PDB file of C-alpha atoms in Angstrom:
ATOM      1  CA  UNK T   1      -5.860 -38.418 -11.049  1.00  0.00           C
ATOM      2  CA  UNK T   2     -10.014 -37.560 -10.933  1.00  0.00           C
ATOM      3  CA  UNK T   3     -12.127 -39.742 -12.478  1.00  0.00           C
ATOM      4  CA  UNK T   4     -15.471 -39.708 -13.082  1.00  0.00           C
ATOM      5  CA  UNK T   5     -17.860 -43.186 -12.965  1.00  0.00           C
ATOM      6  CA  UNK T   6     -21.405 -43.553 -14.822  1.00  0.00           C
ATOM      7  CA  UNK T   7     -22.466 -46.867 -13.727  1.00  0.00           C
ATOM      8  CA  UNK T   8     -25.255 -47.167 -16.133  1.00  0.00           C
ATOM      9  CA  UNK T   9     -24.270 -47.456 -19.596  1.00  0.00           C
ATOM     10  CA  UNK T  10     -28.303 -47.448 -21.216  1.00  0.00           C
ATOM     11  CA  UNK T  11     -31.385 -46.728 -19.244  1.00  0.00           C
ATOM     12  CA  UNK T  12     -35.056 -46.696 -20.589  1.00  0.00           C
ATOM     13  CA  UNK T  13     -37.689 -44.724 -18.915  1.00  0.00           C
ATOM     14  CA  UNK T  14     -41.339 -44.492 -19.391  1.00  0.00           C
ATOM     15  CA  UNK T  15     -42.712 -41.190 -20.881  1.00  0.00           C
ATOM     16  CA  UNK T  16     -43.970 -39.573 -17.423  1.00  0.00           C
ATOM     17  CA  UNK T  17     -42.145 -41.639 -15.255  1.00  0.00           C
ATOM     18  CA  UNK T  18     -39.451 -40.327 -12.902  1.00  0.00           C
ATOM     19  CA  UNK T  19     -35.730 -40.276 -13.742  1.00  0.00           C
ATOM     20  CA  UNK T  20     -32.256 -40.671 -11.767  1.00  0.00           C
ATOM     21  CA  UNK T  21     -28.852 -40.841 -13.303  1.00  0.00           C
ATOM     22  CA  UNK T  22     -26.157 -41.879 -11.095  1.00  0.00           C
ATOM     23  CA  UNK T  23     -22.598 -40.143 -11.207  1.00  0.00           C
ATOM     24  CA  UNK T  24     -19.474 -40.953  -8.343  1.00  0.00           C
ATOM     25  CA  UNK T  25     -16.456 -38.766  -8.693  1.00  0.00           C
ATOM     26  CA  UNK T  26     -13.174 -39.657  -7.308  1.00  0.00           C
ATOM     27  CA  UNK T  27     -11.049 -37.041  -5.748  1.00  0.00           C
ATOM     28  CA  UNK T  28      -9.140 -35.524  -3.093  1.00  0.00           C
ATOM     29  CA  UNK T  29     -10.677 -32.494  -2.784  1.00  0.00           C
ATOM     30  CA  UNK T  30     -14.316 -31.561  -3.814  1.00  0.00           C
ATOM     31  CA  UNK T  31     -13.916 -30.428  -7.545  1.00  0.00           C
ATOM     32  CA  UNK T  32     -16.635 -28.401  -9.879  1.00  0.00           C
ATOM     33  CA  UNK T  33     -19.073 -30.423 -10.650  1.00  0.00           C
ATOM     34  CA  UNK T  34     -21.182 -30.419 -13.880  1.00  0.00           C
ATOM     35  CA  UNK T  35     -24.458 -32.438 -15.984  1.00  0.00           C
ATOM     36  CA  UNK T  36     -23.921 -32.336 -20.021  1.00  0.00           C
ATOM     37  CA  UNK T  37     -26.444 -33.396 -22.426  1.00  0.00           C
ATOM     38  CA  UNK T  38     -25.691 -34.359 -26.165  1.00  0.00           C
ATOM     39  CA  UNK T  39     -28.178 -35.154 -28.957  1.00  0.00           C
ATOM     40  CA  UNK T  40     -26.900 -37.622 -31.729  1.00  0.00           C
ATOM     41  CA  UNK T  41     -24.198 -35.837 -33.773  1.00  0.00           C
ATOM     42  CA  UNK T  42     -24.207 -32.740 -31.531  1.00  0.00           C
ATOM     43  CA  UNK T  43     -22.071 -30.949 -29.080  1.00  0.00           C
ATOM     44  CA  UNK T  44     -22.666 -30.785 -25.886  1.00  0.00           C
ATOM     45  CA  UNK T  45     -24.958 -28.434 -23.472  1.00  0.00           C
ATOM     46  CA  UNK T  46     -24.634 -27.694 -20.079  1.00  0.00           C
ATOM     47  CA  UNK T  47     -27.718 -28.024 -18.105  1.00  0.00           C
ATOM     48  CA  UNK T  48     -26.600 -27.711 -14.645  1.00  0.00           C
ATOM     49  CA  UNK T  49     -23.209 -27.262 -12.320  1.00  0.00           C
ATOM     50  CA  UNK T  50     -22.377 -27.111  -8.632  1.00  0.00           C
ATOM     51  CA  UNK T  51     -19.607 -25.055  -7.520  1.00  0.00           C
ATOM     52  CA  UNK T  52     -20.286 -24.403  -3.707  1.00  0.00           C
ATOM     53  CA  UNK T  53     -23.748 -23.900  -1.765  1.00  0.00           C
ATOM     54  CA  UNK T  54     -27.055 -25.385  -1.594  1.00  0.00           C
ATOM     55  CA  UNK T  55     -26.271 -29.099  -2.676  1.00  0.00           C
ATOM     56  CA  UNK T  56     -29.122 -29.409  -4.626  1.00  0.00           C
ATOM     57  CA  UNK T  57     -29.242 -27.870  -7.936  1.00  0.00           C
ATOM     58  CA  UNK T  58     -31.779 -27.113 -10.362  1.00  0.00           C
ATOM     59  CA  UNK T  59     -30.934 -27.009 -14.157  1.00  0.00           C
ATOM     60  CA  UNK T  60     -32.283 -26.504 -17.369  1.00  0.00           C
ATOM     61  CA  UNK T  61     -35.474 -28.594 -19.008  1.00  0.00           C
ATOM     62  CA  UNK T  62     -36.671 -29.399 -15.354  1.00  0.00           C
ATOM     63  CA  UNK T  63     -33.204 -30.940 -14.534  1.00  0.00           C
ATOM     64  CA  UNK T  64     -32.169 -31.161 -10.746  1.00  0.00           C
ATOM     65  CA  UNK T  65     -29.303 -32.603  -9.078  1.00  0.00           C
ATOM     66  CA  UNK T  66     -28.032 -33.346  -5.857  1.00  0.00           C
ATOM     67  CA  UNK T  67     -24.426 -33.464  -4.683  1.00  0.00           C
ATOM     68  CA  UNK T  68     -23.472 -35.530  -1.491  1.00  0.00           C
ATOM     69  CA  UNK T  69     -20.153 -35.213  -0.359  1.00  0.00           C
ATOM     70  CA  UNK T  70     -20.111 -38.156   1.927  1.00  0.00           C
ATOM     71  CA  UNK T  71     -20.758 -40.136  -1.071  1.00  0.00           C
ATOM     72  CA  UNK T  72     -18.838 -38.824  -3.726  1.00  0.00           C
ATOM     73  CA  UNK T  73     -21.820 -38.319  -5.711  1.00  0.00           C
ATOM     74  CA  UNK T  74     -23.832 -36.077  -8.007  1.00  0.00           C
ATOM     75  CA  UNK T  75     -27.109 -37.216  -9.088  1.00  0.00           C
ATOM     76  CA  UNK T  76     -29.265 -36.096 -12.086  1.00  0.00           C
ATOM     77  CA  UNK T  77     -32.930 -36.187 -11.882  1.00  0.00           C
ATOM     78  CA  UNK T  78     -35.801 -35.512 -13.306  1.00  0.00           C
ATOM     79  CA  UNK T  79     -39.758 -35.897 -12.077  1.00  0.00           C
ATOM     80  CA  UNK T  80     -41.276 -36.528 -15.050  1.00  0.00           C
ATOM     81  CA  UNK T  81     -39.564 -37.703 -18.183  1.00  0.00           C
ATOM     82  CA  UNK T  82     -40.412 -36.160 -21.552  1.00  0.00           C
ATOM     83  CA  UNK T  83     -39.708 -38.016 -24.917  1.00  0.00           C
ATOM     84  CA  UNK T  84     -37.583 -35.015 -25.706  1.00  0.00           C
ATOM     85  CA  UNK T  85     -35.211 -36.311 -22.973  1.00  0.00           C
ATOM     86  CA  UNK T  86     -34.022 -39.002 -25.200  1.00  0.00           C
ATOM     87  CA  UNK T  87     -30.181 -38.601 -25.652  1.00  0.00           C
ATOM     88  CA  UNK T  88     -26.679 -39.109 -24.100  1.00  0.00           C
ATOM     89  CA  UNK T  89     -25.742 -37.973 -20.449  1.00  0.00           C
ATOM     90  CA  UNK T  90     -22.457 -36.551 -19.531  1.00  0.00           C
ATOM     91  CA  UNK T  91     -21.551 -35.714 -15.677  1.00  0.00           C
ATOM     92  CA  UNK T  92     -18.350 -34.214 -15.680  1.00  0.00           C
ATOM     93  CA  UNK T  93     -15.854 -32.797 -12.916  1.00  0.00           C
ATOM     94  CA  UNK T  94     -13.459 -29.747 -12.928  1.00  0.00           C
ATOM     95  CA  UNK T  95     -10.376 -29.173 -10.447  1.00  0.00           C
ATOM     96  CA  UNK T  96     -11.242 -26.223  -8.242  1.00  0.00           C
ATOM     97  CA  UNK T  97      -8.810 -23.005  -9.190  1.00  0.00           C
ATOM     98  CA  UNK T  98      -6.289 -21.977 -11.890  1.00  0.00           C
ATOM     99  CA  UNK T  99      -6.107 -23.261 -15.251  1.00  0.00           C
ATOM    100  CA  UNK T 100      -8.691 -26.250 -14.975  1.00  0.00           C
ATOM    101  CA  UNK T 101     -10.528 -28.668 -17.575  1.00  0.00           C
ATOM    102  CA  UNK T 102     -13.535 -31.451 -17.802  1.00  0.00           C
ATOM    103  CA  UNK T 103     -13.034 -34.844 -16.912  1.00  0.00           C
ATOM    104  CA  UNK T 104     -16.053 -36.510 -18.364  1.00  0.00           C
ATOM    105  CA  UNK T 105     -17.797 -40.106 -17.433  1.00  0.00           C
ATOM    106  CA  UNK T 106     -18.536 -42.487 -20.072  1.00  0.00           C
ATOM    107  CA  UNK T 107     -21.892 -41.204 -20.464  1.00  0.00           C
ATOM    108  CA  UNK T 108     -25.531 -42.696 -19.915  1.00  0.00           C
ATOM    109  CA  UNK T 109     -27.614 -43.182 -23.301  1.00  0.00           C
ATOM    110  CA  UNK T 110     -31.403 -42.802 -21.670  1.00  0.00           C
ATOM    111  CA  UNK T 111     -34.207 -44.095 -23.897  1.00  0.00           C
ATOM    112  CA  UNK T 112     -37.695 -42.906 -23.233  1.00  0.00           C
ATOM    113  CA  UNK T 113     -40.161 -45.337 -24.342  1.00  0.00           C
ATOM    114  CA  UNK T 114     -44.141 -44.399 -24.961  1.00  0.00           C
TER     115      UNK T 114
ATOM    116  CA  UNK D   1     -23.226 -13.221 -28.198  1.00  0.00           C
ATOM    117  CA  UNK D   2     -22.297 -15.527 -30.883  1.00  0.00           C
ATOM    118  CA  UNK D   3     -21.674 -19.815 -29.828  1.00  0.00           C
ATOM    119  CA  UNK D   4     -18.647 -21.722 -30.529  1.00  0.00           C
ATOM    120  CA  UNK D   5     -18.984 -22.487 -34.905  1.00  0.00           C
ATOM    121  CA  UNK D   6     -16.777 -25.557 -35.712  1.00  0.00           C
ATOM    122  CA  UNK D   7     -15.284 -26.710 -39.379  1.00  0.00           C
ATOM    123  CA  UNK D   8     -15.666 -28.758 -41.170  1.00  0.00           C
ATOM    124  CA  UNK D   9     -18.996 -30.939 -39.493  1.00  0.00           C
ATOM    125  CA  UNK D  10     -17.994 -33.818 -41.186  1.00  0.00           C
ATOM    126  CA  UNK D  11     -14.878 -34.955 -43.110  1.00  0.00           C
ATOM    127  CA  UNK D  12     -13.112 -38.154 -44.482  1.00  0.00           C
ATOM    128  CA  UNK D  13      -9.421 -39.258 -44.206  1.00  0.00           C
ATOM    129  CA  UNK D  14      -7.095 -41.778 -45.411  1.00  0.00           C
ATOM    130  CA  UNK D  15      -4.569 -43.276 -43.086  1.00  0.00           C
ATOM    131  CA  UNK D  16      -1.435 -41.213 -43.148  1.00  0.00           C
ATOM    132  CA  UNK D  17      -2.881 -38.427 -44.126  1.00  0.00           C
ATOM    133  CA  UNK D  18      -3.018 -35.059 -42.215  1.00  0.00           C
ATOM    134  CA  UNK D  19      -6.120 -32.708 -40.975  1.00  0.00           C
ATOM    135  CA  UNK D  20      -7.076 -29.415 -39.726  1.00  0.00           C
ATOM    136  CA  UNK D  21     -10.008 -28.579 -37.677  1.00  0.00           C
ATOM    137  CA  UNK D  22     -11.097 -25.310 -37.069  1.00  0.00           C
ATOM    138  CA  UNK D  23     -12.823 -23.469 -34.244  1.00  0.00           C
ATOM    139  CA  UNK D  24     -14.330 -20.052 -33.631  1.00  0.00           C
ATOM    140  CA  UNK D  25     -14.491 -19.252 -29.638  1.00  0.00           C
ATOM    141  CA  UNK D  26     -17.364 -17.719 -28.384  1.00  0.00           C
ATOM    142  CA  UNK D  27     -17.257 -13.648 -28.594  1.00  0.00           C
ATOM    143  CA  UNK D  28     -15.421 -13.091 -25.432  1.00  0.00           C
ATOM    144  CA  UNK D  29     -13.806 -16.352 -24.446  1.00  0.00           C
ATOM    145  CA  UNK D  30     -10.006 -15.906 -24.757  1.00  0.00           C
ATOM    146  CA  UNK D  31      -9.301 -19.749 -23.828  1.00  0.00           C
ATOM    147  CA  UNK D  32      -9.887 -22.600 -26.550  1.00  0.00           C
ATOM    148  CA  UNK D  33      -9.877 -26.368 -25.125  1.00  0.00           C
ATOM    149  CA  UNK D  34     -10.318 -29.506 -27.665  1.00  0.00           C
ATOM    150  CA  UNK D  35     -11.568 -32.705 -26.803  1.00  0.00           C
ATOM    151  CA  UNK D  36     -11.586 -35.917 -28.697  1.00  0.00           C
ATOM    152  CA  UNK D  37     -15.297 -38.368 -28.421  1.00  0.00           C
ATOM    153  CA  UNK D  38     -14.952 -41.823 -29.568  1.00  0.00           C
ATOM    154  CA  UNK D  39     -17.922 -43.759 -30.317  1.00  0.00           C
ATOM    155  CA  UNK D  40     -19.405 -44.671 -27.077  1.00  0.00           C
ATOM    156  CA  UNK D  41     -17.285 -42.884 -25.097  1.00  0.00           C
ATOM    157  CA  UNK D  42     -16.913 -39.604 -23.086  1.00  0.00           C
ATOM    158  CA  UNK D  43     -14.889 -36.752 -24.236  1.00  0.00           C
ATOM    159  CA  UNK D  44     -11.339 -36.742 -23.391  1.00  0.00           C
ATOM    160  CA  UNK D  45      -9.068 -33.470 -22.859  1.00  0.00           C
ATOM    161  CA  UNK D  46      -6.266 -32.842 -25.949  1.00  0.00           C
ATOM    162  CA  UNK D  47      -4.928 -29.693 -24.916  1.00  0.00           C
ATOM    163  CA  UNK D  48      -5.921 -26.352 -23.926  1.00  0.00           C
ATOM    164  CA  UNK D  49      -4.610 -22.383 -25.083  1.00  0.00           C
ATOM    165  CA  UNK D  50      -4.667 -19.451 -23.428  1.00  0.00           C
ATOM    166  CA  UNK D  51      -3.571 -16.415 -25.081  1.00  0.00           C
ATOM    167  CA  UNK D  52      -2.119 -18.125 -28.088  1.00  0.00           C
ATOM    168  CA  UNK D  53       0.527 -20.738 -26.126  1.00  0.00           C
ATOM    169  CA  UNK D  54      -0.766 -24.369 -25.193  1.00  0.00           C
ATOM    170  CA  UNK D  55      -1.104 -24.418 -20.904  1.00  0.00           C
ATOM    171  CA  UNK D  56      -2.904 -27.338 -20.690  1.00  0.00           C
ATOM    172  CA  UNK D  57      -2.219 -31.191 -22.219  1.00  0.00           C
ATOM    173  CA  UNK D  58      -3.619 -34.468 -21.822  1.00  0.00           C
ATOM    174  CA  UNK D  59      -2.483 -37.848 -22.901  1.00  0.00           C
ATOM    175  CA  UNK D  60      -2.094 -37.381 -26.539  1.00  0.00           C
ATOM    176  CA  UNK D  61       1.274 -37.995 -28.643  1.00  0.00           C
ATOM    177  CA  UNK D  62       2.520 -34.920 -30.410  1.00  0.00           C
ATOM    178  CA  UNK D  63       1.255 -35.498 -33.522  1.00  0.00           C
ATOM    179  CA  UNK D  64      -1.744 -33.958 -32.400  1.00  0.00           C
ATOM    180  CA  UNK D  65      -1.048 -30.008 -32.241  1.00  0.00           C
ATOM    181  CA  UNK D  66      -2.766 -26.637 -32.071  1.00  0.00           C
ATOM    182  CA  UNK D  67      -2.685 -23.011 -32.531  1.00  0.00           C
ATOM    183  CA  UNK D  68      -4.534 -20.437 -31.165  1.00  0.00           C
ATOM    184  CA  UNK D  69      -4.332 -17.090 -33.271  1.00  0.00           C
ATOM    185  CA  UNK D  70      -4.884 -13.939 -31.903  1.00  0.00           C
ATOM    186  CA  UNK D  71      -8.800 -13.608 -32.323  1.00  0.00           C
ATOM    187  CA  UNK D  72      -8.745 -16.101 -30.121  1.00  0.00           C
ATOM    188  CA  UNK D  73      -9.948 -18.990 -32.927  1.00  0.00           C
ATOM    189  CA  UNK D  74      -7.939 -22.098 -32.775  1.00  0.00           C
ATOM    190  CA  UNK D  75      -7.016 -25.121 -35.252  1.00  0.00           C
ATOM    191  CA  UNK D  76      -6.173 -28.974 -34.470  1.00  0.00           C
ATOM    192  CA  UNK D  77      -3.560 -30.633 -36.556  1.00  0.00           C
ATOM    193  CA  UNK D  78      -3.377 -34.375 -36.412  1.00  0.00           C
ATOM    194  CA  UNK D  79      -0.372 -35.966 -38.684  1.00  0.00           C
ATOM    195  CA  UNK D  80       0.071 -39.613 -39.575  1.00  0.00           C
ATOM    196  CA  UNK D  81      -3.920 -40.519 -39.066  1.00  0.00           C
ATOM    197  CA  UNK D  82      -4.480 -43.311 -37.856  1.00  0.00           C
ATOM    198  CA  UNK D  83      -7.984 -45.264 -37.683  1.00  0.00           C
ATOM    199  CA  UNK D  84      -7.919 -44.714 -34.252  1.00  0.00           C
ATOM    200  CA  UNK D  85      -8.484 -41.092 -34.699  1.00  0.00           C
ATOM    201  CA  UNK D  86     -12.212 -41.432 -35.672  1.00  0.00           C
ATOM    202  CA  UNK D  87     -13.938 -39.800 -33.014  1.00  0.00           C
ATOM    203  CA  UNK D  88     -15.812 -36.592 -32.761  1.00  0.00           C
ATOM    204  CA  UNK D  89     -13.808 -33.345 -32.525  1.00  0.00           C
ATOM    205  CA  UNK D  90     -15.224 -31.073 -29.964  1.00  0.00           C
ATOM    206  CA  UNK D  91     -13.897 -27.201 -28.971  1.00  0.00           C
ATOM    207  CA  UNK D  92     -14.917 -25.577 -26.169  1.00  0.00           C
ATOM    208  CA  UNK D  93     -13.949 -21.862 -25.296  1.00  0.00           C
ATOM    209  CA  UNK D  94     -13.551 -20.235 -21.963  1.00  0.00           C
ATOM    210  CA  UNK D  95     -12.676 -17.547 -19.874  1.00  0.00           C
ATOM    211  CA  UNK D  96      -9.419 -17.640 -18.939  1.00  0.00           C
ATOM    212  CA  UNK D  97      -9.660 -21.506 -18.948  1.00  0.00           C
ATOM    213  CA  UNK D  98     -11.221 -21.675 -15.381  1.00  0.00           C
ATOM    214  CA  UNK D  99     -14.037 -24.070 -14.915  1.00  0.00           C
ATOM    215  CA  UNK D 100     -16.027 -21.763 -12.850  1.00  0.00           C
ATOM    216  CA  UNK D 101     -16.403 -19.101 -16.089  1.00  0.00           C
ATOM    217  CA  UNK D 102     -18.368 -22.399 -17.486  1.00  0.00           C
ATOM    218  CA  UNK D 103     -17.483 -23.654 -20.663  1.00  0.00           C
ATOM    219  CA  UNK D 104     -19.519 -23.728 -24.524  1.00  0.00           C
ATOM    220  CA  UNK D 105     -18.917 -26.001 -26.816  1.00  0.00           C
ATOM    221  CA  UNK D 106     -19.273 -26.376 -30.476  1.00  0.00           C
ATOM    222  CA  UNK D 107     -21.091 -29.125 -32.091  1.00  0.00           C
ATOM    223  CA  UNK D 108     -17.990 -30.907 -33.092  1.00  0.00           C
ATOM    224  CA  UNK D 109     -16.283 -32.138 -35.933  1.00  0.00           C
ATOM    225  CA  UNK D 110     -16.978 -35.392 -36.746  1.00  0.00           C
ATOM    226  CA  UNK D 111     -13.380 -37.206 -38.306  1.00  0.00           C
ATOM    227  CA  UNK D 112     -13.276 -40.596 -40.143  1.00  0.00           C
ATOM    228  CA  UNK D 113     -10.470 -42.055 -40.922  1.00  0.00           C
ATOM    229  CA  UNK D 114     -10.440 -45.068 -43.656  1.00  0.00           C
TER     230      UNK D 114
END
Protein backbone atom coordinates (compact mmCIF):
# COMPACT_ATOMS: atom_id res chain seq x y z
CA UNK A 1 0.00 0.00 0.00
CA UNK A 2 1.42 3.95 -0.63
CA UNK A 3 2.16 5.82 2.11
CA UNK A 4 3.08 9.07 2.53
CA UNK A 5 5.84 10.31 5.48
CA UNK A 6 6.07 14.05 6.92
CA UNK A 7 8.95 13.80 9.16
CA UNK A 8 8.40 17.06 10.81
CA UNK A 9 5.46 17.25 12.89
CA UNK A 10 5.90 21.46 13.91
CA UNK A 11 8.37 23.77 12.35
CA UNK A 12 8.86 27.56 13.18
CA UNK A 13 10.31 29.89 10.72
CA UNK A 14 11.37 33.42 10.91
CA UNK A 15 9.21 36.01 8.99
CA UNK A 16 11.63 36.40 5.81
CA UNK A 17 13.53 33.49 6.31
CA UNK A 18 13.59 30.60 3.83
CA UNK A 19 11.35 27.52 4.11
CA UNK A 20 11.60 23.60 3.25
CA UNK A 21 9.07 20.99 4.10
CA UNK A 22 10.14 17.54 3.67
CA UNK A 23 7.73 14.79 2.15
CA UNK A 24 9.02 10.79 1.16
CA UNK A 25 6.43 8.73 -0.59
CA UNK A 26 6.55 5.06 -0.71
CA UNK A 27 5.61 3.28 -3.83
CA UNK A 28 6.13 1.05 -6.62
CA UNK A 29 5.56 3.11 -9.27
CA UNK A 30 5.85 6.99 -9.37
CA UNK A 31 2.26 8.17 -8.31
CA UNK A 32 0.64 11.94 -8.66
CA UNK A 33 2.03 13.89 -6.45
CA UNK A 34 0.42 16.89 -4.63
CA UNK A 35 1.14 20.05 -1.68
CA UNK A 36 -2.25 20.94 0.40
CA UNK A 37 -2.54 23.76 2.68
CA UNK A 38 -5.28 24.09 5.49
CA UNK A 39 -6.01 27.08 7.76
CA UNK A 40 -7.50 26.22 11.28
CA UNK A 41 -11.06 24.91 10.79
CA UNK A 42 -10.81 24.96 6.98
CA UNK A 43 -10.68 22.65 4.07
CA UNK A 44 -8.04 22.16 2.22
CA UNK A 45 -6.34 24.03 -0.97
CA UNK A 46 -4.21 22.79 -3.44
CA UNK A 47 -1.24 24.84 -4.12
CA UNK A 48 0.81 22.75 -6.29
CA UNK A 49 0.97 19.01 -8.05
CA UNK A 50 3.39 17.05 -10.21
CA UNK A 51 2.10 14.69 -12.64
CA UNK A 52 5.02 14.20 -15.22
CA UNK A 53 7.73 16.81 -16.57
CA UNK A 54 9.96 19.38 -15.29
CA UNK A 55 10.57 18.08 -11.61
CA UNK A 56 10.41 21.24 -10.20
CA UNK A 57 7.17 22.85 -9.69
CA UNK A 58 6.00 26.16 -8.92
CA UNK A 59 2.67 26.69 -6.99
CA UNK A 60 0.52 29.12 -5.63
CA UNK A 61 1.59 32.03 -2.87
CA UNK A 62 5.30 31.69 -4.13
CA UNK A 63 5.21 27.87 -3.40
CA UNK A 64 7.81 25.61 -5.30
CA UNK A 65 8.58 22.08 -5.10
CA UNK A 66 10.89 19.66 -6.26
CA UNK A 67 10.34 15.97 -6.93
CA UNK A 68 13.39 13.50 -6.95
CA UNK A 69 12.71 10.19 -7.95
CA UNK A 70 15.87 8.64 -6.72
CA UNK A 71 14.77 9.73 -3.41
CA UNK A 72 11.29 9.21 -3.14
CA UNK A 73 10.77 12.71 -2.39
CA UNK A 74 8.77 15.88 -2.96
CA UNK A 75 9.86 18.92 -1.30
CA UNK A 76 7.91 22.17 -0.54
CA UNK A 77 9.65 25.40 -0.44
CA UNK A 78 9.44 28.65 -0.13
CA UNK A 79 12.23 31.73 -0.32
CA UNK A 80 10.88 33.94 1.87
CA UNK A 81 8.30 33.14 4.49
CA UNK A 82 5.32 35.43 5.04
CA UNK A 83 3.32 35.45 8.40
CA UNK A 84 0.38 34.55 6.23
CA UNK A 85 2.12 31.15 5.75
CA UNK A 86 1.19 30.14 9.17
CA UNK A 87 -0.97 26.91 8.94
CA UNK A 88 -1.00 23.08 8.40
CA UNK A 89 0.88 21.30 5.44
CA UNK A 90 -0.47 18.37 3.63
CA UNK A 91 1.72 16.47 0.80
CA UNK A 92 -0.34 13.95 -0.57
CA UNK A 93 0.07 11.12 -3.35
CA UNK A 94 -2.41 9.73 -5.99
CA UNK A 95 -2.06 6.25 -7.93
CA UNK A 96 -1.41 7.05 -11.57
CA UNK A 97 -4.70 5.99 -13.85
CA UNK A 98 -8.33 4.87 -13.34
CA UNK A 99 -10.39 5.50 -10.45
CA UNK A 100 -7.66 6.99 -8.00
CA UNK A 101 -7.74 8.91 -4.49
CA UNK A 102 -5.32 11.00 -1.92
CA UNK A 103 -3.22 9.38 0.43
CA UNK A 104 -2.28 12.18 2.73
CA UNK A 105 0.89 12.53 5.31
CA UNK A 106 0.31 13.48 8.76
CA UNK A 107 0.80 16.99 8.02
CA UNK A 108 3.46 19.72 9.11
CA UNK A 109 1.96 22.62 11.42
CA UNK A 110 4.63 25.61 10.36
CA UNK A 111 4.71 28.57 12.76
CA UNK A 112 6.11 31.81 11.52
CA UNK A 113 7.46 33.80 14.26
CA UNK A 114 8.20 37.85 13.95
CA UNK B 1 -17.99 27.93 -11.26
CA UNK B 2 -19.35 27.40 -7.91
CA UNK B 3 -16.74 25.39 -4.90
CA UNK B 4 -17.64 22.39 -3.03
CA UNK B 5 -20.51 23.97 0.00
CA UNK B 6 -20.59 21.45 2.93
CA UNK B 7 -23.50 21.03 5.83
CA UNK B 8 -23.74 21.46 8.53
CA UNK B 9 -20.00 23.36 9.58
CA UNK B 10 -20.35 22.28 12.88
CA UNK B 11 -22.60 19.81 14.76
CA UNK B 12 -22.87 17.85 18.13
CA UNK B 13 -23.68 14.13 18.77
CA UNK B 14 -24.38 11.78 21.45
CA UNK B 15 -22.93 8.33 21.36
CA UNK B 16 -25.28 6.04 19.55
CA UNK B 17 -26.76 8.39 17.79
CA UNK B 18 -26.84 8.73 13.93
CA UNK B 19 -25.71 11.73 11.40
CA UNK B 20 -25.92 13.02 7.99
CA UNK B 21 -23.50 15.20 6.29
CA UNK B 22 -24.14 16.82 3.25
CA UNK B 23 -22.12 17.91 0.24
CA UNK B 24 -22.65 19.94 -2.91
CA UNK B 25 -19.88 18.95 -5.74
CA UNK B 26 -18.44 21.53 -7.60
CA UNK B 27 -20.60 22.54 -10.91
CA UNK B 28 -19.19 19.96 -13.15
CA UNK B 29 -17.55 17.33 -11.01
CA UNK B 30 -19.60 14.10 -11.35
CA UNK B 31 -17.34 12.17 -8.65
CA UNK B 32 -17.83 12.89 -4.76
CA UNK B 33 -14.94 11.44 -2.37
CA UNK B 34 -15.21 11.89 1.66
CA UNK B 35 -12.49 11.92 3.93
CA UNK B 36 -12.41 11.75 7.65
CA UNK B 37 -9.46 14.40 9.70
CA UNK B 38 -8.84 13.59 13.21
CA UNK B 39 -7.25 16.04 15.35
CA UNK B 40 -3.69 16.06 14.42
CA UNK B 41 -3.90 13.93 11.77
CA UNK B 42 -4.08 13.76 7.91
CA UNK B 43 -7.18 13.04 6.06
CA UNK B 44 -8.02 9.54 5.47
CA UNK B 45 -10.13 8.13 2.35
CA UNK B 46 -13.99 6.79 3.39
CA UNK B 47 -15.26 6.03 0.13
CA UNK B 48 -15.68 7.45 -3.17
CA UNK B 49 -19.02 7.67 -5.93
CA UNK B 50 -19.12 7.91 -9.29
CA UNK B 51 -22.31 8.25 -10.98
CA UNK B 52 -24.42 7.50 -7.97
CA UNK B 53 -22.77 3.78 -6.93
CA UNK B 54 -19.77 3.71 -4.34
CA UNK B 55 -16.29 2.56 -6.61
CA UNK B 56 -13.98 3.38 -4.20
CA UNK B 57 -13.60 2.29 -0.16
CA UNK B 58 -11.14 2.59 2.43
CA UNK B 59 -10.83 1.06 5.81
CA UNK B 60 -14.03 2.04 7.37
CA UNK B 61 -16.77 -0.46 8.90
CA UNK B 62 -20.13 -0.21 7.23
CA UNK B 63 -21.72 1.83 9.44
CA UNK B 64 -20.33 4.57 7.65
CA UNK B 65 -22.39 4.89 4.22
CA UNK B 66 -23.15 7.25 1.36
CA UNK B 67 -25.27 8.26 -1.44
CA UNK B 68 -24.67 10.13 -4.28
CA UNK B 69 -27.98 11.51 -5.96
CA UNK B 70 -28.20 12.36 -9.33
CA UNK B 71 -27.04 16.13 -9.23
CA UNK B 72 -24.17 14.71 -8.33
CA UNK B 73 -24.45 16.00 -4.34
CA UNK B 74 -23.69 13.34 -1.89
CA UNK B 75 -24.54 12.56 1.96
CA UNK B 76 -22.45 10.55 4.74
CA UNK B 77 -24.36 8.45 7.17
CA UNK B 78 -22.54 7.28 10.23
CA UNK B 79 -24.79 4.92 12.69
CA UNK B 80 -23.92 3.88 16.22
CA UNK B 81 -21.42 7.10 16.85
CA UNK B 82 -18.92 6.49 18.56
CA UNK B 83 -16.38 9.11 20.24
CA UNK B 84 -14.02 8.04 17.92
CA UNK B 85 -15.86 9.63 15.14
CA UNK B 86 -14.89 13.25 16.08
CA UNK B 87 -12.89 14.34 13.34
CA UNK B 88 -13.44 16.77 10.57
CA UNK B 89 -15.66 15.70 7.64
CA UNK B 90 -14.17 16.71 4.40
CA UNK B 91 -15.82 16.16 0.56
CA UNK B 92 -14.00 16.56 -2.28
CA UNK B 93 -15.51 16.34 -5.91
CA UNK B 94 -13.89 15.27 -9.10
CA UNK B 95 -13.93 14.47 -12.52
CA UNK B 96 -14.53 11.18 -13.06
CA UNK B 97 -12.59 10.41 -9.80
CA UNK B 98 -9.10 10.59 -11.53
CA UNK B 99 -6.41 12.37 -9.67
CA UNK B 100 -5.09 14.07 -12.65
CA UNK B 101 -8.70 16.18 -13.12
CA UNK B 102 -7.38 17.59 -9.52
CA UNK B 103 -9.60 17.53 -6.78
CA UNK B 104 -11.69 20.65 -4.56
CA UNK B 105 -12.62 20.30 -1.43
CA UNK B 106 -15.11 21.75 0.88
CA UNK B 107 -14.28 23.24 4.13
CA UNK B 108 -15.50 20.31 6.05
CA UNK B 109 -17.82 19.40 8.56
CA UNK B 110 -16.60 19.47 11.76
CA UNK B 111 -18.45 16.27 14.00
CA UNK B 112 -18.29 15.93 17.84
CA UNK B 113 -19.37 13.27 19.38
CA UNK B 114 -20.05 13.39 23.39
Amino acid sequence: AQSVTQPDIHITVSEGASLELRCNYSYGATPYLFWYVQSPGQGLQLLLKYFSGDTLVQGIKGFEAEFKRSQSSFNLRKPSVHWSDAAEYFCAVAIRGGYSTLTFGKGTMLLVSP
Amino acid sequence: ETGVTQSPTHLIKTRGQQVTLRCSSQSGHNTVSWYQQALGQGPQFIFQYYREEENGRGNFPPRFSGLQFPNYSSELNVNALELDDSALYLCASSLRGQANYGYTFGSGTRLTVV
